[in-house]
Amino acid sequence: MNYEYKPSFERMFKELEPGAKIRAVNAIFSLIDFFETGQRTVGLGLKQLRGDFWEIRVDLKIRVLFVFESDTVSFIVVGTHDDISKFLRRS
């Protein structure tokens, strides 16, 4: 499986606080480990939102939105529930 970060993700990632950045990277690595090994990390909070859109939990406030596109996982948004809801309404 391939992984990519969309410009929207990169832009929002830069705005996160340093601690949230570390937690986001750790959550993404846990997701990749899950895809590679099949073992889900406790607290990952993997959840299907709509169609091919999924989210994982970074912490109580921050989530990562991603989508499956063929054999690629594309990370689209990192932000609050509101950020993800706004993105999904526009999509």
CSV table of C-alpha atoms in Angstrom, one decimal:
chain,number,residue,atom,x,y,z
A,1,MET,CA,0.0,0.0,0.0
A,2,ASN,CA,1.2,3.5,-0.8
A,3,TYR,CA,0.7,6.6,1.4
A,4,GLU,CA,0.5,10.3,0.4
A,5,TYR,CA,-0.1,13.6,2.1
A,6,LYS,CA,-2.3,16.1,0.2
A,7,PRO,CA,-1.4,19.8,0.2
A,8,SER,CA,-4.4,20.5,2.5
A,9,PHE,CA,-3.0,18.1,5.1
A,10,GLU,CA,0.4,19.6,4.9
A,11,ARG,CA,-0.9,23.1,5.2
A,12,MET,CA,-3.0,22.2,8.3
A,13,PHE,CA,-0.2,20.1,9.8
A,14,LYS,CA,2.1,23.2,9.8
A,15,GLU,CA,-0.5,25.0,12.0
A,16,LEU,CA,-0.6,22.4,14.7
A,17,GLU,CA,1.1,23.0,18.0
A,18,PRO,CA,4.4,21.0,18.4
A,19,GLY,CA,2.8,18.4,20.7
A,20,ALA,CA,-0.1,17.9,18.4
A,21,LYS,CA,2.3,17.4,15.5
A,22,ILE,CA,4.1,14.6,17.4
A,23,ARG,CA,0.8,12.9,18.3
A,24,ALA,CA,-0.5,13.2,14.7
A,25,VAL,CA,2.6,11.5,13.4
A,26,ASN,CA,2.3,8.8,16.0
A,27,ALA,CA,-1.3,8.2,15.1
A,28,ILE,CA,-0.5,7.9,11.4
A,29,PHE,CA,2.4,5.5,12.1
A,30,SER,CA,-0.1,3.4,14.2
A,31,LEU,CA,-2.5,3.4,11.3
A,32,ILE,CA,0.2,2.3,8.9
A,33,ASP,CA,1.2,-0.5,11.3
A,34,PHE,CA,-2.4,-1.6,11.4
A,35,PHE,CA,-2.6,-1.8,7.7
A,36,GLU,CA,0.7,-3.7,7.5
A,37,THR,CA,0.2,-6.1,10.4
A,38,GLY,CA,-3.6,-6.2,11.0
A,39,GLN,CA,-3.1,-5.4,14.7
A,40,ARG,CA,-5.1,-2.3,15.8
A,41,THR,CA,-3.5,0.0,18.4
A,42,VAL,CA,-5.7,0.8,21.4
A,43,GLY,CA,-7.0,4.3,21.1
A,44,LEU,CA,-6.5,4.6,17.3
A,45,GLY,CA,-10.2,5.5,17.0
A,46,LEU,CA,-10.5,4.3,13.4
A,47,LYS,CA,-13.9,5.2,12.1
A,48,GLN,CA,-15.5,5.2,8.7
A,49,LEU,CA,-17.3,8.6,8.1
A,50,ARG,CA,-18.7,8.4,4.6
A,51,GLY,CA,-18.0,6.3,1.5
A,52,ASP,CA,-14.2,6.0,1.3
A,53,PHE,CA,-13.5,8.7,3.9
A,54,TRP,CA,-12.1,7.6,7.3
A,55,GLU,CA,-10.7,9.2,10.4
A,56,ILE,CA,-8.3,8.4,13.2
A,57,ARG,CA,-8.0,10.0,16.5
A,58,VAL,CA,-4.9,12.1,17.4
A,59,ASP,CA,-6.2,13.3,20.7
A,60,LEU,CA,-9.5,14.5,22.2
A,61,LYS,CA,-9.7,17.4,19.8
A,62,ILE,CA,-7.6,16.5,16.7
A,63,ARG,CA,-8.5,14.0,14.0
A,64,VAL,CA,-6.9,12.9,10.7
A,65,LEU,CA,-9.1,12.4,7.7
A,66,PHE,CA,-8.0,10.1,5.0
A,67,VAL,CA,-9.4,8.3,1.9
A,68,PHE,CA,-8.6,5.1,0.1
A,69,GLU,CA,-7.9,5.6,-3.6
A,70,SER,CA,-7.0,2.4,-5.3
A,71,ASP,CA,-3.9,1.1,-3.5
A,72,THR,CA,-3.1,4.5,-1.9
A,73,VAL,CA,-4.1,6.0,1.4
A,74,SER,CA,-4.3,9.8,1.0
A,75,PHE,CA,-4.2,11.9,4.2
A,76,ILE,CA,-6.4,14.9,3.5
A,77,VAL,CA,-7.1,16.9,6.7
A,78,VAL,CA,-5.7,17.1,10.1
A,79,GLY,CA,-7.7,19.2,12.5
A,80,THR,CA,-10.7,19.4,14.8
A,81,HIS,CA,-14.1,17.8,14.3
A,82,ASP,CA,-15.3,21.1,12.8
A,83,ASP,CA,-12.5,21.2,10.3
A,84,ILE,CA,-13.3,17.7,9.1
A,85,SER,CA,-17.1,18.4,9.0
A,86,LYS,CA,-16.4,21.5,6.9
A,87,PHE,CA,-14.3,19.5,4.5
A,88,LEU,CA,-16.9,16.8,4.1
A,89,ARG,CA,-19.7,19.3,3.5
A,90,ARG,CA,-17.6,20.8,0.6
A,91,SER,CA,-16.8,17.4,-0.9
